[in-house]
Amino acid sequence: MRDSPTSPSINTASDPLGQSLVKLLSNVCFSAFVLSVLIFTVIAITYHPPDPWLESSAAISRDLSRILPNSTFQTDDSLLTTGEDLNSSSTLSPPADLPPAAADLALALAPAPSSAACDGTVNCSDPRVLSVIRAFNAKTFRTIAFLEYGGPVDGSVAGECDVAWRFRNRKEKSWRRYRDFRRFRIAADGENCAFRVVSAGRWHSGANARRPRPAPAAVRAPVVAASYKDEEINDTLPSVGSEATFKKGKYLYYSRGGDYCKSMNHYMWSFLCGLGEAMYLNRTFVMDLSVCLSGSYSPQTWKDEEGKDFRYYFDFEHLKESASVVEEGEFLKDWKAWGKNSVKVPVRKVVSYKTTPMQLKRDKSTIIWRQFDGPEPENYWYRVCEGRVSKYVHRPWHAVWKSKHLMNIVSEISGKLDWDFDAVHVVRGWKARKTEMYPNLDKDTSPDALVAKILPMVKPWRHLYIATNEPFYNYFDKLRSHYHVHLLDDYKELWGNKSQWYNETRELNKGNPVEFDGYMRVEVDTEVLYRAKTRVETFNNLTRDCKDGVNTC
Ligand SMILES: *[C@@H]1O[C@H](CO)[C@@H](O)[C@H](O)[C@H]1NC(C)=O
Ligand SMILES: *[C@@H]1O[C@H](CO)[C@@H](O)[C@H](O)[C@H]1NC(C)=O
Ligand SMILES: *[C@@H]1O[C@H](CO)[C@@H](O)[C@H](O)[C@H]1NC(C)=O
Ligand SMILES: *[C@@H]1O[C@H](CO)[C@@H](O)[C@H](O)[C@H]1NC(C)=O
Ligand SMILES: *[C@@H]1O[C@H](CO)[C@@H](O)[C@H](O)[C@H]1NC(C)=O
Ligand SMILES: *[C@@H]1O[C@H](CO)[C@@H](O)[C@H](O)[C@H]1NC(C)=O
Ligand SMILES: *[C@@H]1O[C@H](CO)[C@@H](O)[C@H](O)[C@H]1NC(C)=O
Ligand SMILES: CC(=O)N[C@H]1CO[C@H](CO)[C@@H](O)[C@@H]1O
């Protein structure tokens, strides 16, 4: 990549005005830079699959660390890229993919056993029913890799069968699996009673196949008043276990620093530094799951919101599998319970980030406690990883995926559109107002301009998803005369008080409802955008302005 045009390297301690000017400038430049790096990375990876993502993330780290020390993060407020979006290797032919099996088709066309008279009835347990459904799915949903099917069960009337399956989306770089279950109308016709799919229901229409079938021998259990929670999410806090295991463990504990309530990019940059250090030291990272969401994600109030949970945004289960972590509260409880006994737990307190991970490498203390008490910006976590340290400590980007609670919403939206939609990313917000930096953005994303610019790129009457930070819902109405327009707010019920998401997040929040906040919107918008067939970007496709401001491209 390239150098930022104005690497803040001037040290003007004698000139406070100049200093703050430099700081302001560097903030602006830096935010633009982060955005460009992230978007560039995504684009680079999307268009050149062979790039191993590790290289790219190394490049991000290299470039960011050149600029970071004297800047604060300003957020890219409309997209969020995480580890799962960076794994280009998964675009290679995945091993678990089931191609439209020729065997299935052959089986489906095979005549019924001659003993069974062809009376046109459909028996969902007939293996040929599943075969036609599999063949139908493979043909219809080409971006989906179907991983495994459950046996079809009867639908609501004769001739209907409900089937559930697990799938992954070829556009999603992670290997996460999701579930769908749909209702199919099946016909058995011709002399041979060959089965065919007459019609297929929508996303999650096959209610009878929703639950795993009871084991054949078992008496059908009364349908439990199902809490429709996703059983595949295991968000539980890992606990240390016993006193003995606690004392045998080695921990790296970061006290809360100046990063709290900063932008999410800053949060990630800092968090991954701490986690990277823990991995380097072979220690368990003590993690504060409580997140403070910067006010910049709440356009109504502009107030920082404390008490958010890491698990609302990120996949804690994946993190637990990728790294050794323990939750701070549990850890402190154990430390209190077991640390004050006869033999004290050895603790090494580290007051300055200038003590490097390399210096701590030989330290045998059970707990290494970094304290971050200094003034900003001395108290940022990421400072630990500055400079020479970056040769030793690597940020484990692959450990951070988006929360599956949110990804279920993403799958649901894409599923409702049958994975056959185009998307446009319309960046407005503060950029549209800052005409010094973006002279054309506002008019290039005006309702009329959008129609004029999108029409040549996207066929009329396609489903068009608009990922945007424009808060005014009716802003895109003019596109409705040409497209089936979909906005995130059209899917409010997916996080409304009857939704699975609502139930799940409430459980994480000790029974209190959780607001679907601005950052969650960004995550969902990002992932739906990535699943579109044709993707129209603001910068490049809609406007000639540079994404980082005047003269940066
Ligand atoms: C990346 O893709 C490979 C397959 O190419 C897969 O085995 C691996 O689990 C993926 N990693 C992540 C983080 O998704
Ligand atoms: C449907 O087929 C299965 C196995 O092929 C069989 O056990 C079952 O009795 C059949 N049901 C009906 C109603 O014919
Ligand atoms: C959410 O939980 C309530 C009870 O707490 C339950 O009645 C409802 O069915 C659940 N909704 C979903 C979608 O799981
Ligand atoms: C969830 O993960 C924890 C470890 O973090 C494990 O002890 C527990 O058994 C898991 N629960 C389920 C239901 O898999
Ligand atoms: C961590 O473990 C790896 C292999 O298990 C070892 O090579 C490395 O030196 C260890 N690092 C520290 C700081 O102990
Ligand atoms: C759910 O939301 C609707 C509309 O927002 C509201 O009228 C209703 O009272 C809410 N129900 C519960 C149980 O919170
Ligand atoms: C958007 O612009 C890029 C770069 O100019 C181009 O490769 C891409 O095809 C454009 N997208 C559409 C939908 O036209
Ligand atoms: C990369 C960079 O510009 N680092 C500078 C940050 O500020 C300190 C003093 O505040 C300089 O010494 C660094 O060179």
XYZ file of C-alpha atoms and ligand atoms in Angstrom:
665
model
C 0.000 0.000 0.000
C 1.134 3.534 0.362
C 2.236 6.136 2.821
C -0.328 8.428 4.271
C 0.206 11.859 2.744
C 0.774 13.429 6.129
C 2.385 11.073 8.529
C 2.250 12.997 11.763
C 5.871 13.154 12.646
C 6.172 16.717 13.881
C 6.824 17.061 17.538
C 5.834 20.547 18.501
C 5.687 20.484 22.253
C 6.555 24.173 22.416
C 3.604 25.088 20.255
C 0.311 23.831 21.675
C -1.796 25.387 18.939
C 0.289 23.809 16.219
C 0.197 20.576 18.082
C -3.533 20.422 18.276
C -3.750 21.369 14.647
C -1.414 18.550 13.781
C -3.439 16.255 15.960
C -6.669 17.287 14.288
C -5.170 16.863 10.869
C -3.743 13.532 11.726
C -7.115 12.413 13.053
C -8.792 13.242 9.817
C -6.060 11.737 7.709
C -5.887 8.704 9.834
C -9.573 7.967 9.715
C -9.462 8.288 5.989
C -6.474 6.022 5.938
C -8.098 3.303 8.030
C -11.075 3.395 5.745
C -8.945 3.154 2.664
C -6.890 0.321 4.044
C -9.941 -1.672 5.040
C -11.815 -1.098 1.840
C -8.736 -1.618 -0.256
C -8.083 -4.869 1.517
C -11.594 -6.100 0.979
C -11.582 -5.113 -2.642
C -8.147 -6.532 -3.220
C -9.156 -9.789 -1.666
C -12.511 -9.955 -3.365
C -11.063 -9.399 -6.792
C -7.851 -11.385 -6.389
C -8.705 -14.511 -4.463
C -5.170 -15.913 -4.434
C -3.963 -13.266 -1.948
C -3.524 -15.127 1.303
C -5.318 -13.012 3.848
C -2.463 -13.280 6.266
C -0.390 -11.212 3.938
C -3.035 -8.585 3.748
C -3.507 -8.396 7.451
C 0.220 -8.120 7.872
C 0.078 -5.265 5.438
C -2.676 -3.595 7.421
C -0.648 -3.930 10.571
C 2.474 -2.633 8.914
C 0.786 0.368 7.445
C -1.301 1.247 10.414
C 1.538 0.974 12.848
C 3.521 3.434 10.810
C 0.933 6.093 11.440
C -0.758 5.125 14.607
C 1.381 6.293 17.448
C 0.319 9.889 17.361
C -3.215 9.574 16.154
C -6.547 8.620 17.514
C -8.950 6.480 15.613
C -11.882 7.900 13.872
C -14.294 5.383 12.739
C -15.269 4.232 9.338
C -18.885 4.576 10.172
C -20.474 2.559 7.443
C -18.624 -0.757 7.064
C -16.866 -3.155 9.377
C -14.526 -5.807 8.139
C -13.592 -8.652 10.448
C -11.509 -11.797 10.214
C -14.222 -13.756 8.471
C -14.217 -11.319 5.570
C -10.485 -11.632 5.140
C -10.122 -15.350 4.568
C -9.685 -15.508 0.855
C -8.369 -19.032 0.960
C -11.888 -20.238 1.564
C -12.940 -19.083 -1.877
C -11.028 -22.067 -3.144
C -13.196 -25.040 -3.721
C -14.334 -26.020 -0.251
C -14.034 -29.712 0.528
C -17.455 -30.035 2.101
C -19.277 -28.709 -0.933
C -21.818 -31.053 -2.328
C -22.103 -30.465 -6.044
C -25.498 -31.101 -7.596
C -24.991 -34.805 -7.300
C -25.565 -36.595 -10.544
C -26.490 -39.612 -8.482
C -29.342 -37.674 -6.943
C -30.747 -36.747 -10.288
C -30.491 -40.281 -11.569
C -32.189 -41.581 -8.485
C -34.934 -39.017 -8.765
C -35.717 -40.064 -12.291
C -35.667 -43.736 -11.537
C -39.055 -45.385 -11.672
C -40.813 -46.273 -8.475
C -40.429 -49.837 -7.311
C -42.926 -51.755 -9.364
C -44.646 -53.070 -6.258
C -45.828 -49.576 -5.355
C -48.743 -48.703 -7.568
C -48.420 -45.228 -8.997
C -51.360 -43.437 -7.500
C -49.686 -40.039 -7.554
C -49.316 -39.795 -3.791
C -46.132 -38.508 -2.297
C -44.464 -40.202 0.622
C -41.990 -37.729 2.107
C -39.853 -40.529 3.520
C -39.201 -41.851 0.046
C -35.494 -41.241 -0.560
C -36.268 -39.958 -4.032
C -38.103 -37.004 -2.507
C -34.952 -35.807 -0.811
C -33.067 -36.353 -4.029
C -35.284 -34.117 -6.108
C -35.172 -31.486 -3.398
C -31.404 -31.593 -3.260
C -31.160 -31.316 -6.984
C -33.630 -28.457 -6.973
C -31.718 -26.576 -4.273
C -28.374 -27.061 -5.901
C -29.745 -25.614 -9.087
C -31.639 -22.766 -7.490
C -29.207 -21.469 -4.864
C -25.863 -21.405 -6.495
C -24.104 -19.301 -3.873
C -25.038 -21.751 -1.162
C -23.010 -24.801 -0.296
C -25.390 -27.374 1.108
C -23.642 -29.335 3.802
C -26.143 -31.787 5.151
C -29.816 -32.517 4.942
C -32.261 -33.815 7.465
C -34.845 -36.345 6.278
C -37.998 -34.761 4.828
C -41.090 -34.809 7.004
C -44.712 -34.242 6.072
C -45.783 -30.659 5.501
C -49.205 -29.330 6.348
C -51.107 -31.175 3.600
C -50.535 -34.188 1.399
C -47.988 -33.492 -1.318
C -45.961 -31.167 0.880
C -42.674 -32.073 2.496
C -40.607 -30.000 4.919
C -36.852 -30.328 4.814
C -34.092 -28.817 6.915
C -30.465 -28.468 5.968
C -27.261 -26.887 7.000
C -25.451 -24.642 4.624
C -22.726 -22.175 4.293
C -22.625 -19.257 1.978
C -19.872 -19.266 -0.568
C -19.633 -15.518 -0.216
C -18.943 -15.733 3.466
C -15.302 -16.361 4.055
C -15.708 -18.023 7.399
C -16.758 -21.606 7.625
C -19.716 -20.892 9.749
C -22.763 -23.052 9.190
C -26.391 -21.989 9.239
C -29.705 -23.778 9.095
C -32.666 -23.368 6.852
C -35.846 -25.375 6.545
C -38.346 -24.967 3.782
C -41.607 -26.438 2.585
C -41.718 -28.031 -0.851
C -44.691 -29.034 -2.937
C -43.866 -32.302 -4.631
C -45.650 -34.012 -7.469
C -45.373 -37.610 -8.519
C -46.382 -37.983 -12.093
C -45.947 -39.891 -15.275
C -46.186 -43.607 -15.623
C -43.162 -44.045 -13.438
C -44.282 -41.763 -10.686
C -41.170 -39.640 -11.087
C -41.023 -36.978 -8.429
C -40.501 -33.328 -9.135
C -40.531 -30.124 -7.135
C -43.562 -28.075 -8.061
C -42.743 -25.120 -5.850
C -40.524 -24.266 -2.930
C -41.449 -22.230 0.105
C -39.627 -19.193 1.365
C -36.811 -18.997 3.862
C -37.701 -20.885 7.060
C -41.054 -22.013 5.730
C -40.676 -25.687 6.589
C -41.758 -25.413 10.184
C -42.239 -29.148 10.641
C -38.603 -29.791 9.840
C -37.372 -27.094 12.148
C -36.483 -29.392 15.016
C -34.142 -32.298 14.527
C -36.313 -35.333 14.117
C -36.611 -37.539 17.162
C -34.744 -40.800 16.925
C -36.913 -43.246 14.950
C -37.535 -45.563 17.879
C -38.441 -42.815 20.310
C -42.043 -41.924 20.901
C -42.661 -38.505 19.437
C -42.140 -36.163 22.368
C -44.761 -33.496 22.913
C -43.578 -30.402 21.088
C -41.769 -28.402 23.703
C -42.782 -24.760 23.889
C -39.634 -24.144 21.974
C -37.348 -21.330 22.865
C -36.146 -20.819 19.342
C -32.674 -20.047 20.455
C -29.823 -20.972 18.172
C -28.343 -24.022 19.830
C -25.231 -23.628 17.823
C -24.220 -20.524 19.720
C -22.254 -21.155 22.879
C -21.658 -17.782 24.434
C -21.042 -19.037 27.942
C -18.192 -17.586 29.914
C -15.287 -19.948 30.256
C -14.468 -20.395 33.905
C -11.123 -21.059 35.445
C -12.350 -24.133 37.264
C -10.567 -25.009 40.441
C -8.011 -23.376 42.657
C -5.352 -25.745 41.398
C -5.982 -24.939 37.750
C -6.167 -21.257 38.576
C -2.787 -21.317 40.236
C -1.251 -23.380 37.497
C -2.488 -20.970 34.832
C -0.604 -18.004 33.445
C -2.574 -14.844 32.816
C -2.137 -11.548 31.121
C -4.434 -8.944 32.561
C -4.947 -5.499 31.013
C -6.699 -2.922 33.196
C -9.143 -0.695 31.393
C -7.244 2.029 29.565
C -7.937 5.167 27.604
C -9.401 3.088 24.804
C -12.710 2.775 26.587
C -15.538 4.473 24.665
C -13.346 5.167 21.662
C -14.397 4.107 18.198
C -14.777 0.436 17.462
C -11.766 0.457 15.158
C -9.698 1.751 18.012
C -11.207 -0.852 20.290
C -10.328 -3.664 17.912
C -6.852 -2.372 17.308
C -6.226 -2.268 21.043
C -7.981 -5.475 21.932
C -6.094 -7.420 19.303
C -2.840 -5.976 20.583
C -3.559 -7.326 24.067
C -4.707 -10.657 22.731
C -1.657 -10.822 20.490
C 0.630 -10.185 23.422
C -1.088 -12.918 25.423
C -0.577 -15.339 22.571
C 3.038 -14.331 22.270
C 3.546 -14.940 25.976
C 1.526 -18.161 25.915
C -0.804 -16.699 28.497
C -4.541 -16.609 28.968
C -5.899 -13.180 28.195
C -8.170 -11.735 30.854
C -10.911 -10.079 28.950
C -13.373 -7.379 29.869
C -16.512 -8.299 27.940
C -18.125 -5.022 28.779
C -17.847 -2.671 25.827
C -18.539 1.028 25.681
C -20.032 2.068 22.372
C -18.812 5.432 21.190
C -21.490 8.082 20.712
C -20.612 8.304 17.047
C -22.750 5.217 16.476
C -25.829 6.816 18.002
C -26.753 9.635 15.645
C -29.753 10.527 17.782
C -27.959 11.190 21.041
C -24.239 11.240 20.316
C -23.783 9.796 23.797
C -21.311 7.068 24.637
C -23.136 3.983 25.837
C -21.546 1.796 28.445
C -22.579 -1.690 29.402
C -22.626 -3.196 25.932
C -21.505 -6.788 25.706
C -18.718 -7.981 23.429
C -20.966 -10.859 22.468
C -23.551 -8.564 20.883
C -21.028 -7.707 18.212
C -18.508 -10.491 18.018
C -18.443 -14.243 18.043
C -17.228 -15.137 21.488
C -17.377 -18.833 20.806
C -15.028 -18.491 17.883
C -12.755 -16.358 20.025
C -12.705 -19.012 22.739
C -11.689 -21.559 20.135
C -9.020 -19.367 18.601
C -7.382 -18.037 21.721
C -7.144 -18.674 25.415
C -9.350 -16.145 27.166
C -11.085 -15.807 30.493
C -13.683 -13.267 31.477
C -12.491 -10.534 33.804
C -15.271 -10.837 36.369
C -14.806 -14.582 36.773
C -11.086 -14.107 36.916
C -11.201 -11.450 39.628
C -13.597 -13.567 41.640
C -11.243 -16.511 41.491
C -8.245 -14.383 42.221
C -9.963 -12.990 45.273
C -11.069 -16.402 46.450
C -7.832 -18.240 45.921
C -5.183 -15.568 45.732
C -5.319 -14.484 49.343
C -4.667 -17.871 50.877
C -1.483 -19.064 52.512
C 0.601 -18.795 49.388
C 0.024 -15.582 47.462
C -0.353 -15.701 43.727
C 2.726 -14.119 42.182
C 1.784 -10.947 40.302
C 3.966 -8.802 38.150
C 2.582 -5.291 37.823
C 3.597 -3.419 34.711
C 2.933 0.291 34.805
C 4.263 1.455 31.492
C 3.594 0.250 28.004
C 7.287 0.810 27.441
C 7.967 -2.515 29.140
C 7.915 -4.731 26.109
C 6.419 -8.202 25.732
C 9.924 -9.432 24.981
C 11.056 -8.291 28.416
C 8.137 -10.132 29.992
C 8.800 -13.330 28.166
C 10.826 -14.915 30.924
C 8.584 -13.731 33.731
C 7.160 -16.690 35.620
C 4.498 -14.808 37.616
C 1.042 -16.301 37.488
C -0.391 -12.924 36.568
C 1.132 -10.179 34.511
C -0.927 -7.095 35.115
C -0.606 -4.139 32.780
C -2.124 -1.098 34.402
C -2.470 1.788 31.919
C -2.840 4.532 34.499
C -1.146 7.315 32.569
C -2.821 10.178 30.743
C -3.997 9.789 27.147
C -2.499 8.727 24.828
C -0.036 6.970 27.110
C -2.838 4.753 28.380
C -3.908 3.189 25.104
C -3.533 -0.563 24.984
C -2.265 -0.580 21.457
C 0.838 1.326 22.450
C 2.175 -1.941 23.815
C 2.405 -3.193 20.251
C 4.119 -0.177 18.778
C 7.473 -0.086 17.115
C 9.824 -3.004 17.363
C 7.233 -5.079 19.232
C 5.223 -5.483 16.051
C 7.926 -7.833 14.800
C 7.141 -10.207 17.649
C 3.496 -9.663 18.497
C 0.982 -10.175 15.740
C -2.597 -9.164 15.968
C -4.750 -12.294 15.623
C -7.307 -10.884 13.203
C -8.580 -14.342 12.451
C -9.853 -14.609 16.030
C -12.518 -11.968 15.537
C -15.653 -12.794 13.656
C -18.966 -11.045 13.756
C -21.510 -12.239 16.262
C -23.547 -15.165 15.102
C -26.607 -13.536 16.594
C -26.157 -10.842 13.967
C -25.086 -13.234 11.238
C -28.360 -15.080 11.664
C -30.080 -11.812 10.810
C -27.818 -11.465 7.780
C -28.679 -14.970 6.610
C -32.320 -14.309 7.180
C -32.290 -11.144 5.086
C -30.286 -12.774 2.289
C -32.483 -15.844 2.556
C -35.649 -13.800 2.261
C -34.185 -12.385 -0.928
C -33.299 -15.919 -2.021
C -29.644 -14.906 -2.336
C -30.532 -13.302 -5.586
C -30.159 -9.587 -5.121
C -27.889 -6.692 -5.936
C -26.722 -4.099 -3.498
C -25.574 -0.567 -3.439
C -23.503 0.968 -0.691
C -24.494 4.585 -0.261
C -22.162 6.529 2.009
C -23.618 9.778 3.231
C -23.519 10.971 6.820
C -20.770 13.413 7.727
C -18.941 12.861 4.465
C -21.858 14.196 2.459
C -21.826 17.323 4.582
C -18.078 17.926 4.407
C -17.960 19.477 0.960
C -14.353 20.646 1.372
C -13.282 17.027 1.435
C -16.032 15.531 -0.712
C -17.147 18.166 -3.203
C -19.458 15.888 -5.225
C -20.570 13.222 -2.811
C -23.750 14.919 -1.683
C -25.056 15.593 -5.170
C -23.817 12.260 -6.549
C -25.830 10.450 -3.906
C -28.913 12.624 -4.240
C -32.100 10.708 -5.012
C -32.129 11.656 -8.696
C -28.441 11.024 -9.192
C -28.799 7.598 -7.614
C -31.447 6.601 -10.116
C -29.398 7.884 -13.033
C -26.216 6.198 -11.880
C -27.584 2.870 -10.733
C -29.802 2.175 -13.758
C -26.911 1.400 -16.115
C -25.299 -0.896 -13.541
C -28.220 -2.872 -12.163
C -31.023 -4.350 -14.241
C -34.453 -2.853 -13.554
C -36.741 -4.662 -11.141
C -33.990 -6.561 -9.468
C -34.060 -6.790 -5.690
C -31.792 -3.974 -4.589
C -30.469 -3.856 -1.066
C -29.193 -0.482 0.060
C -26.515 -0.473 2.735
C -26.297 3.059 3.969
C -25.746 5.393 6.857
C -28.460 7.708 5.558
C -30.973 7.729 8.405
C -33.953 9.035 6.422
C -35.931 5.997 5.311
C -37.733 7.631 2.400
C -34.563 9.034 0.939
C -34.410 6.210 -1.595
C -38.033 6.341 -2.712
C -37.191 7.406 -6.262
C -35.426 4.095 -6.799
C -38.651 2.327 -6.022
C -40.019 3.078 -9.489
C -37.205 0.939 -10.911
C -36.256 -1.631 -8.313
C -37.568 -3.679 -5.446
C -35.771 -1.634 -2.837
C -34.789 -3.180 0.491
C -33.389 -1.337 3.461
C -32.286 -2.685 6.783
C -35.307 -1.099 8.428
C -37.572 -3.262 6.284
C -36.449 -6.141 8.461
C -37.226 -4.611 11.841
C -39.081 -7.697 12.921
C -35.780 -9.601 12.896
C -34.711 -7.694 15.972
C -38.149 -6.711 17.231
C -39.429 -7.931 20.551
C -40.718 -11.158 19.057
C -37.482 -12.112 17.422
C -34.945 -14.768 18.151
C -32.269 -12.100 18.287
C -34.231 -10.242 20.926
C -34.565 -13.346 23.048
C -30.926 -14.276 22.705
C -29.441 -10.883 23.435
C -31.808 -10.366 26.298
C -30.471 -13.492 27.845
C -26.939 -12.128 27.552
C -28.119 -8.937 29.205
C -29.517 -10.519 32.380
C -33.049 -10.480 31.022
C -33.114 -6.853 29.917
C -33.957 -6.001 26.322
C -31.053 -4.928 24.153
C -31.313 -2.107 21.669
C -30.368 -2.839 18.080
C -27.735 -0.141 17.887
C -25.839 1.704 15.203
C -22.864 -0.588 15.310
C -24.989 -3.689 14.859
C -26.584 -1.999 11.864
C -23.160 -1.438 10.369
C -22.243 -5.081 10.828
C -25.439 -6.400 9.258
C -25.302 -3.914 6.372
C -21.713 -4.898 5.657
C -22.419 -8.593 5.460
C -25.596 -8.304 3.403
C -23.666 -6.100 1.005
C -20.956 -8.715 0.665
C -23.549 -11.311 -0.328
C -24.989 -9.356 -3.211
C -24.483 -10.501 -6.794
C -23.721 -7.070 -8.190
C -22.233 -4.600 -5.798
C -22.239 -0.887 -6.441
C -19.856 1.112 -4.282
C -20.164 4.796 -3.514
C -16.581 5.627 -4.287
C -15.694 4.542 -7.815
C -19.177 3.691 -8.949
C -21.348 6.577 -7.807
C -18.937 9.429 -7.402
C -15.495 10.404 -8.574
C -14.673 11.837 -5.158
C -11.918 10.007 -3.364
C -12.939 8.004 -0.349
C -10.301 9.733 1.753
C -11.065 13.261 0.653
C -9.802 15.543 -2.077
C -6.708 14.438 -3.984
C -6.218 11.136 -2.240
C -6.836 8.891 -5.197
C -10.251 -20.159 5.870
O -10.534 -21.035 4.818
C -10.066 -22.366 5.012
C -10.405 -23.180 3.798
O -9.747 -22.695 2.692
C -10.725 -22.959 6.235
O -10.217 -24.240 6.465
C -10.441 -22.090 7.429
O -11.141 -22.576 8.548
C -10.888 -20.664 7.153
N -10.511 -19.828 8.245
C -11.362 -18.989 8.788
C -10.828 -18.123 9.859
O -12.523 -18.941 8.426
C -43.285 -44.077 3.315
O -42.068 -44.710 2.995
C -41.408 -45.301 4.098
C -40.082 -45.827 3.655
O -39.910 -45.737 2.296
C -42.292 -46.364 4.698
O -41.680 -46.918 5.823
C -43.632 -45.756 5.105
O -44.486 -46.765 5.551
C -44.274 -45.081 3.922
N -45.462 -44.372 4.383
C -46.590 -44.439 3.739
C -47.735 -43.671 4.317
O -46.713 -45.081 2.734
C -38.934 -15.462 22.747
O -39.191 -15.825 24.099
C -40.563 -15.857 24.405
C -40.716 -16.207 25.869
O -39.693 -15.684 26.625
C -41.268 -16.907 23.575
O -42.644 -16.891 23.859
C -41.061 -16.584 22.111
O -41.609 -17.614 21.327
C -39.600 -16.459 21.813
N -39.478 -16.025 20.440
C -38.637 -16.589 19.609
C -38.642 -16.122 18.205
O -37.844 -17.454 19.978
C -19.901 -24.136 25.910
O -18.506 -23.878 25.997
C -17.937 -24.182 27.272
C -16.478 -23.824 27.224
O -16.310 -22.505 26.916
C -18.119 -25.660 27.581
O -17.600 -25.943 28.864
C -19.593 -25.990 27.539
O -19.756 -27.362 27.716
C -20.180 -25.601 26.183
N -21.607 -25.823 26.206
C -22.228 -26.473 25.242
C -23.702 -26.602 25.388
O -21.626 -26.920 24.274
C 5.150 -20.459 23.744
O 5.026 -21.794 23.304
C 5.740 -22.069 22.112
C 5.477 -23.502 21.717
O 4.592 -24.115 22.573
C 7.218 -21.818 22.313
O 7.899 -22.027 21.101
C 7.424 -20.381 22.758
O 8.769 -20.135 23.034
C 6.610 -20.113 24.001
N 6.727 -18.706 24.338
C 6.940 -18.305 25.579
C 7.028 -16.834 25.789
O 7.037 -19.077 26.498
C -43.270 -5.148 21.542
O -43.177 -4.053 20.685
C -44.449 -3.511 20.328
C -44.247 -2.445 19.304
O -42.986 -1.886 19.388
C -45.127 -2.975 21.597
O -46.392 -2.459 21.266
C -45.267 -4.107 22.578
O -45.801 -3.631 23.782
C -43.932 -4.766 22.832
N -44.137 -5.942 23.662
C -43.365 -6.252 24.668
C -43.684 -7.512 25.407
O -42.420 -5.542 25.005
C -17.647 -0.244 -9.854
O -16.377 0.289 -10.174
C -15.362 -0.677 -10.282
C -14.049 0.035 -10.475
O -14.159 1.038 -11.425
C -15.672 -1.616 -11.437
O -14.673 -2.609 -11.527
C -17.012 -2.269 -11.142
O -17.372 -3.105 -12.215
C -18.079 -1.221 -10.919
N -19.291 -1.875 -10.492
C -20.378 -1.897 -11.209
C -21.550 -2.574 -10.630
O -20.432 -1.381 -12.312
C 5.429 7.707 13.880
C 5.577 9.019 14.569
O 5.301 10.041 13.979
N 5.985 8.982 15.815
C 6.195 10.204 16.596
C 5.093 10.353 17.627
O 5.358 11.394 18.536
C 6.562 11.225 19.246
C 6.668 12.343 20.248
O 5.418 12.680 20.737
C 7.709 11.218 18.260
O 8.935 11.040 18.970
C 7.535 10.079 17.280
O 8.543 10.138 16.304
